[in-house]
Amino acid sequence: QQDGLFVSNKSALGIEIKLGAKTTPYQIVKYAYLLCLEEQIFGQKENLGLLYIRPNLSLDKMSRECGFEWPNLTDATHFYESIPVSKRSNKTVNRFIEQSPERFYSVLERMKFGCISWGKFNCSISNILRELDRSEPGEQTLFRLLSGFQKQLISHKNTGI
């Protein structure tokens, strides 16, 4: 199950939210599968990505947990085959990869990977809030939405803020 999937005509971005749970290579596989389905139904995208939002921004830790030198996945086949079969827990995903390996590896190789800490994400929200014109109705709504989200983010004990 994905935490977020955002799609436009040219791009598709998965978002994985971490608040204490470990990152695993198979999570990346599941997002690649979702992006495969998106392209199968709506056509190939110019941009594919996966963004992790986590308490800290340790790229060394991301590399260890994900099984490749973060953020550069250079060998999709090796990456997938290095995941123990016992950790490939989703039968639907596994069947898709067996039936459409070219599509799966194409998506995995085109994906861009990123990582941001909750602290940096919070700073970005603050920057947006400062720039909003609260006299405009649409921006008032966005201000309330982002302010409420930011309050929850700050109060959550596992964000590292």
Backbone as a ProteinNet text record, in pm:
[ID]
protein_1_A
[PRIMARY]
QQDGLFVSNKSALGIEIKLGAKTTPYQIVKYAYLLCLEEQIFGQKENLGLLYIRPNLSLDKMSRECGFEWPNLTDATHFYESIPVSKRSNKTVNRFIEQSPERFYSVLERMKFGCISWGKFNCSISNILRELDRSEPGEQTLFRLLSGFQKQLISHKNTGI
[TERTIARY]
84	0	88.4	63.6	141.7	88.3	175.8	132.9	79.3	137	90.3	132.5	45.7	77.6	14.1	98.8	53.3	87.6	-12.2	2.8	-42.4	34.1	-6.5	10.3	-12.3	3.2	144.8	244.9	384.5	459.9	405.5	481.8	397.1	467.3	404.3	505.3	459.6	546.7	482.7	556.8	515.9	578.5	505.6	558.2	547.7	659	664.6	697.2	605	616.7	669.7	779.1	841.6	836.6	785.6	780.7	842.2	920.9	983.8	999.4	916.3	925.9	1048.8	1103.4	1222.5	1187.3	1281.4	1270.1	1318.8	1249.4	1291	1299.3	1384.5	1392.8	1259.7	1183.4	1058.8	955.8	966.3	877.5	899.4	1023.4	1055.3	994.3	1001.4	942.5	792.4	724.6	579.3	542.5	622.6	597.3	624.2	729.4	757.4	640.5	583.5	466.2	349.6	321.9	212.4	237.8	362.9	397	384.1	413.6	391.9	244.4	158.4	14.5	-32.4	17	-17.8	18.7	139.1	181.7	106.9	75.1	1.5	-136.3	-198.2	-333.3	-331.1	-241.8	-245.5	-128.3	-36.4	76.8	201.7	313.8	444.4	457.5	517.8	542.8	686.4	705.6	841.3	920.2	849.8	915.4	849.1	930.8	883.6	970.4	908.8	989.6	929.8	1015	975.4	1047	969.6	1023.1	993.8	1098.4	1083.5	1086.5	993.1	995.8	1019.2	1130.8	1172.1	1226.9	1239.8	1288.5	1428.7	1515.9	1651.1	1685.5	1790.4	1826.5	1957	1972.7	2095.2	2092.2	2165.7	2168.8	2244.7	2341.6	2410.3	2311.3	2223.5	2123.1	2025.5	1986.4	1897.5	1964.6	2094.2	2167.5	2167.6	2194.1	2195.7	2057.4	1953.8	1818.8	1762.3	1795.1	1737.1	1818.1	1943.5	2023.5	2091.8	2102.5	2178.3	2228.8	2326	2388.4	2288.8	2217.1	2110.9	2167.1	2106.6	1979.5	1994.3	2103.8	2130.7	2116.1	2002	1979.9	2032	2148.4	2213.4	2187.4	2149.2	2126.7	1996.4	1886.8	1754.1	1741.4	1795.1	1785	1857.5	1978.3	2054.7	1982.2	1929.8	1856.5	1742	1657.7	1542.3	1585.1	1678.5	1720.1	1793.5	1846.2	1914.8	1817.2	1689.2	1589.2	1555.4	1573.9	1542.5	1397.2	1374.3	1239.9	1144.7	1193.8	1108.9	1059.8	1126.2	1087.1	996.3	977	890.2	749.1	681.5	560.6	429.7	427.7	302.2	291.9	201.2	188.6	146.8	61.7	16.6	133.6	214.6	331.7	428.1	455	549.2	502.1	373.3	317.7	333.6	306.9	322.7	467.1	562.6	704.1	741.5	690.6	717.8	659.4	539.5	471.5	518.1	565.8	605.2	738.7	843.7	971.7	1027.4	1007.6	1061	997.6	865.8	794.3	840.6	850	889.6	1030	1125.9	1263.3	1277.8	1200.8	1202.7	1160.4	1053.3	1005.9	1109.1	1157.5	1254.1	1379.5	1425.3	1545.2	1521.2	1398.1	1367.1	1329.7	1305.9	1265.6	1380	1344.6	1436.1	1397.2	1498	1473.2	1518.2	1438.6	1472.7	1435.6	1490.8	1466.9	1472.7	1379	1377.6	1342.8	1401	1368.4	1238.8	1175.1	1055.1	1088.9	1208.3	1249.3	1258.2	1319.2	1328.5	1191.1	1108.9	972.7	896.3	913.4	849.3	896.8	1025.8	1078.7	1016.3	998.1	935	792.2	720	582.4	583.6	676.5	686.3	713	800.6	829.9	706.2	629.9	507.4	406.7	390.7	295.2	328.5	457.5	499.1	464.6	464	441.5	294.2	205.7	64.3	-0.1	-88.5	-166.2	-299.3	-310	-429.7	-552.9	-540.5	-659.4	-730.6	-663.5	-721.9	-790.1	-917.9	-990.8	-920.6	-866.9	-799.7	-675.6	-602.9	-481.2	-513.9	-630.6	-674.8	-696.3	-758.7	-784.8	-653.6	-561.2	-431.7	-358.4	-367	-302.1	-357.2	-487.7	-548.9	-509.3	-510.5	-473.8	-328.5	-237	-95.3	-64.2	-130.1	-108.3	-151.4	-267	-315.3	-223.5	-178.6	-86.2	43.6	94.3	220.1	207.5	96.3	76.1	79	13.4	14.7	155.5	225.4	361.1	452.8	445.3	530.2	495.8	367.4	327.5	352.7	378.8	401.6	538.4	544.7	670.3	776.5	740.7	838.8	894.1	865.9	915.6	1058.4	1103.8	1237.7	1244.4	1129.4	1127.3	1133.1
-117.5	0	123.6	214.5	336.6	440.5	531.5	643.1	755.8	771.5	874.8	844.1	875.3	860.9	978.8	1061.7	1182.4	1171	1198.8	1173	1294.9	1325.6	1426.2	1362.4	1439.7	1385.6	1337.8	1407	1376.9	1306.1	1309.1	1261.3	1178.1	1093.1	1016.9	1009.3	1042.2	1046.4	971	873.5	804.5	873.7	876.6	935.4	830.4	802.9	707.6	786.3	782.5	857.9	765.9	807.2	727.1	802.8	734.1	792.2	697.9	604.4	511.4	372.8	339	208	203.6	85.1	66.6	73.1	120	120.8	-13.9	-68.6	-196.5	-185.4	-265.3	-263.8	-300.7	-389.7	-433.5	-320.8	-218.9	-102.3	-34.5	-24.8	36.6	-46.1	-177.4	-267.5	-242.6	-227.5	-206.7	-73	31.3	158.5	145.1	74.9	53.4	-19.5	-116.2	-188.8	-92.5	-5.2	91.9	183.6	225.2	310.4	233.9	104.3	20	18.3	0.5	-1.4	131.9	240.8	375.4	389.7	348	359.8	262.5	147.3	48	101.8	173.9	225.4	359.8	449.6	586.9	625.3	534.3	563.4	602.8	593.1	618.5	763.2	782.8	915.2	957.5	1087	1140.6	1130	1145.1	1150.1	1052.5	969.8	878.1	897.2	898.4	918.5	859.4	850.4	806	894.3	960.6	1049.8	992.2	979.6	939.5	1064.1	1072	1176.5	1102.8	1136	1060.2	1152.4	1100.9	1185.3	1241.2	1167	1217.2	1199.3	1264.7	1265.4	1190.3	1075.7	998.7	917	964.4	891.8	760.1	754.6	627.2	523.6	566.9	475.4	431.9	525.2	489.8	385.4	403.9	308.1	169.6	163.1	33.8	-31.3	46.5	-9.4	-49.1	25.7	0.9	-96	-113.5	-210.1	-156.1	-24.7	35.8	171.3	223.7	351.8	464.4	504	604.1	735.5	804.1	777.6	719	654.1	609.4	458.5	415.5	273.6	247.6	184	168.9	33.8	-66.6	-199.8	-256.6	-231.5	-270	-421.1	-496.8	-642.6	-694.3	-649	-691.1	-649.3	-526	-476.6	-571.7	-602.6	-687.6	-829.4	-885.9	-1023.3	-1038	-928.4	-935	-935.4	-908.7	-914.5	-1061.2	-1111.7	-1253.3	-1284.5	-1400.8	-1441.8	-1435.3	-1468	-1465.6	-1325.2	-1221.5	-1082.2	-1026.9	-1101.5	-1059.2	-1108.5	-1035.2	-1085.2	-1066.2	-983.1	-955	-1040.6	-1136.4	-1230	-1160.7	-1060.5	-988.5	-915.7	-850.3	-779.6	-878.6	-988.3	-1088.1	-1148.2	-1175.8	-1231.1	-1131.6	-1003.1	-900.1	-896.9	-900.5	-895	-1016.8	-1132.8	-1254.5	-1244.9	-1184.4	-1176.1	-1058.4	-951.1	-830	-775.8	-856.3	-809.3	-686.7	-678.5	-564.7	-434.6	-436.9	-316.9	-279	-379.4	-353.9	-293.4	-355.6	-306.5	-170.6	-146.5	-16.1	93.5	69.2	166.6	184.5	75.8	82.3	159.1	139.4	208.6	357.2	395	536	614.5	545.5	613.7	697.1	815.3	901.3	888.5	886.2	866.9	989.5	1026.3	1140.5	1115.1	1199	1185.4	1324.4	1353.4	1480.3	1450.1	1526	1506.8	1581.2	1539.2	1609.3	1753.8	1777.7	1913.6	2002.6	1952.1	2031.3	2049.1	1945.3	1955	2063.5	2067.3	2168.5	2308.5	2325.4	2455.4	2497	2401.7	2431.7	2479.1	2415	2458.3	2600.9	2630.1	2765.9	2868.5	2835.7	2927.5	2953.2	2850	2865.7	2951.6	2924.2	2999.9	3148.9	3183.4	3324.8	3393.4	3319.7	3378.4	3388.3	3323.3	3324.9	3459.4	3501	3623.2	3583.7	3605.4	3559.5	3645.4	3747.6	3823.4	3755.1	3659.3	3583.9	3458	3435.2	3318.9	3184.8	3159.9	3032.2	3015.5	3123.8	3117.3	3108.3	3161.7	3144.9	2996.3	2928.9	2785.2	2708	2737.4	2670.4	2701.3	2825.8	2863.8	2781.8	2768.9	2690.7	2543.5	2490.7	2350.1	2325.3	2407.1	2387.9	2417.9	2518.1	2550	2434.2	2377.5	2263	2142.8	2118.4	2007.6	2031.1	2153.5	2184.6	2166.7	2207	2188	2040.2	1958.5	1814.1	1756.8	1803.1	1757	1787.9	1909.3	1950.8	1873	1844.5	1775.8	1626.4	1569.7	1424.7	1391.7	1292.8	1263.4	1195.2	1134.8	1058.5	1128.5	1259.2	1330	1380.8	1390.5	1442.3	1593.9	1660	1807.9	1855.4
0	0	0	-92.1	-100.8	-3.8	37.8	121.5	35.4	-82.9	-173.4	-315.3	-409.9	-551.1	-623.1	-683.5	-750.3	-898.2	-983.2	-1126.2	-1205.8	-1311.2	-1409.4	-1547.2	-1652.2	-1787.3	-1815.1	-1758.8	-1789	-1677	-1556	-1440.9	-1345.7	-1269.6	-1161.2	-1046.9	-926.3	-809.8	-694.9	-643.2	-521.8	-402.5	-291.4	-168.4	-59	5.1	115.9	242.7	337.7	462.2	570.8	633	738.4	870.1	973.2	1107	1210.2	1167.5	1259.6	1200.6	1103.5	1039.1	950	933.7	851.6	702.6	624.6	479.4	427.3	326.8	270	117.5	55.5	-90.8	-157.5	-95	-158.3	-166.5	-78.5	-90.4	-225.3	-266.3	-395.5	-508.5	-496.2	-595.7	-607.3	-493.8	-496.9	-561.4	-536.2	-603.6	-753.2	-791.3	-933.7	-999.3	-930.3	-981.5	-1005.5	-908.3	-925.1	-1044.1	-1060.4	-1174.1	-1305.8	-1304.1	-1423	-1461	-1361.5	-1388.9	-1443.2	-1384.8	-1431.8	-1579.4	-1616.2	-1756	-1846.5	-1796.8	-1876.3	-1914	-1823.3	-1846.4	-1920.5	-1880.3	-1931.2	-2020.8	-2044.4	-2131.5	-2055	-2124.7	-2063.7	-2019.2	-1902.6	-1845	-1873.8	-1881.5	-1897.8	-1768.1	-1655.9	-1525.3	-1429.4	-1365.9	-1263	-1139.4	-1023	-904	-779	-678.7	-545.4	-445	-359.9	-257.8	-121.3	-41	98.6	185.9	280.2	382.4	513.6	580.7	699.2	807.4	929	1039.1	1017.3	950.8	925.9	778.9	738.2	596.7	573.6	637.4	622.9	494	393.7	267	282.2	374.2	401.6	453.7	543.1	597.6	488.3	402.6	291.2	202	175.3	91.5	155.3	285.2	354.4	352.8	383	392.7	256.9	152.8	20.6	-64.7	-32.1	-106.1	-231	-244	-353.8	-308.3	-380	-345.4	-369.8	-266.7	-274.6	-325.5	-418.1	-483.9	-624.4	-655	-792.1	-807.2	-854.8	-883.6	-1024.4	-1034.5	-1164.5	-1230.2	-1153.5	-1209.7	-1153.4	-1224.9	-1176	-1158.3	-1250.5	-1242.2	-1118.2	-1097.2	-979.3	-851	-850.1	-733.1	-697.8	-795.8	-768.2	-730.2	-804	-777.7	-644.9	-590.3	-461.3	-342.8	-369.6	-262.5	-240.4	-118.2	-93.3	-130	-189	-229.8	-111.1	7.4	127.2	160.7	110.2	135.9	26	-81	-191.4	-160.3	-74.7	-9.9	-87	-189.4	-258.6	-385.4	-382.9	-495.8	-625	-615.5	-734.8	-800.6	-719.4	-770.8	-834.5	-764.8	-814.5	-946.9	-958.3	-1082.4	-1196.8	-1168.5	-1271.3	-1321.6	-1229.6	-1268.4	-1351.8	-1315.6	-1393.3	-1533.5	-1546.3	-1675.5	-1761.3	-1697.1	-1770.6	-1721.5	-1726	-1670.8	-1744.9	-1876.4	-1951.2	-1904	-1888.8	-1841.9	-1701.4	-1612.7	-1474.6	-1468.6	-1536.1	-1529.5	-1598.1	-1701.4	-1766.3	-1668.5	-1596.4	-1497.5	-1387.2	-1332.8	-1223.2	-1264.5	-1386.4	-1434.9	-1460.8	-1491.6	-1519.8	-1394.1	-1283.3	-1160.6	-1103.9	-1054.8	-980.1	-832.8	-747.1	-604.7	-527.1	-427.7	-344.1	-200.1	-114.3	28.3	90.3	178.2	250.2	395.8	485.8	627.3	659.2	767.5	811.8	848	901.5	935.7	812.7	705.7	581.4	518.4	525.8	474	549.8	681.3	764.8	725.7	699.4	654.8	521.7	432.5	303.1	322.6	413.7	442.7	496.8	589.2	645.2	535.9	442.4	331.4	246.5	217.8	138.5	214.8	344.4	426	425.5	431.9	431.2	299.6	190.5	58.5	19.5	93.7	57.5	86.8	-1.4	16.3	79.8	210.4	282.5	255.6	171	131.5	15	-49.7	-161.4	-107.2	-144	-89.8	-110.2	-230.1	-255.1	-169.5	-151.7	-71.1	77.6	118.4	257.4	287.5	192.9	210.1	218.3	127.9	129.7	259.5	307	432.2	548.6	556.5	665.9	656.9	534.7	514.5	557	505.3	537.5	684	740.8	882.6	972	940.6	1018.2	1004.7	881.9	859.5	936.1	931.2	999.4	1150.5	1207.9	1353.1	1389.2	1308	1333.7	1317	1216.3	1189.3	1307.1	1358	1469.9	1596.8	1615.6	1738.8	1736.2	1620.1	1610.6	1667.3	1752.8	1824.4	1738.2	1625.9	1548.1	1425	1410.1	1291.7	1310.1	1432.5	1457.1	1455.6	1454.5	1456.2	1600.3
[MASK]
+++++++++++++++++++++++++++++++++++++++++++++++++++++++++++++++++++++++++++++++++++++++++++++++++++++++++++++++++++++++++++++++++++++++++++++++++++++++++++++++++

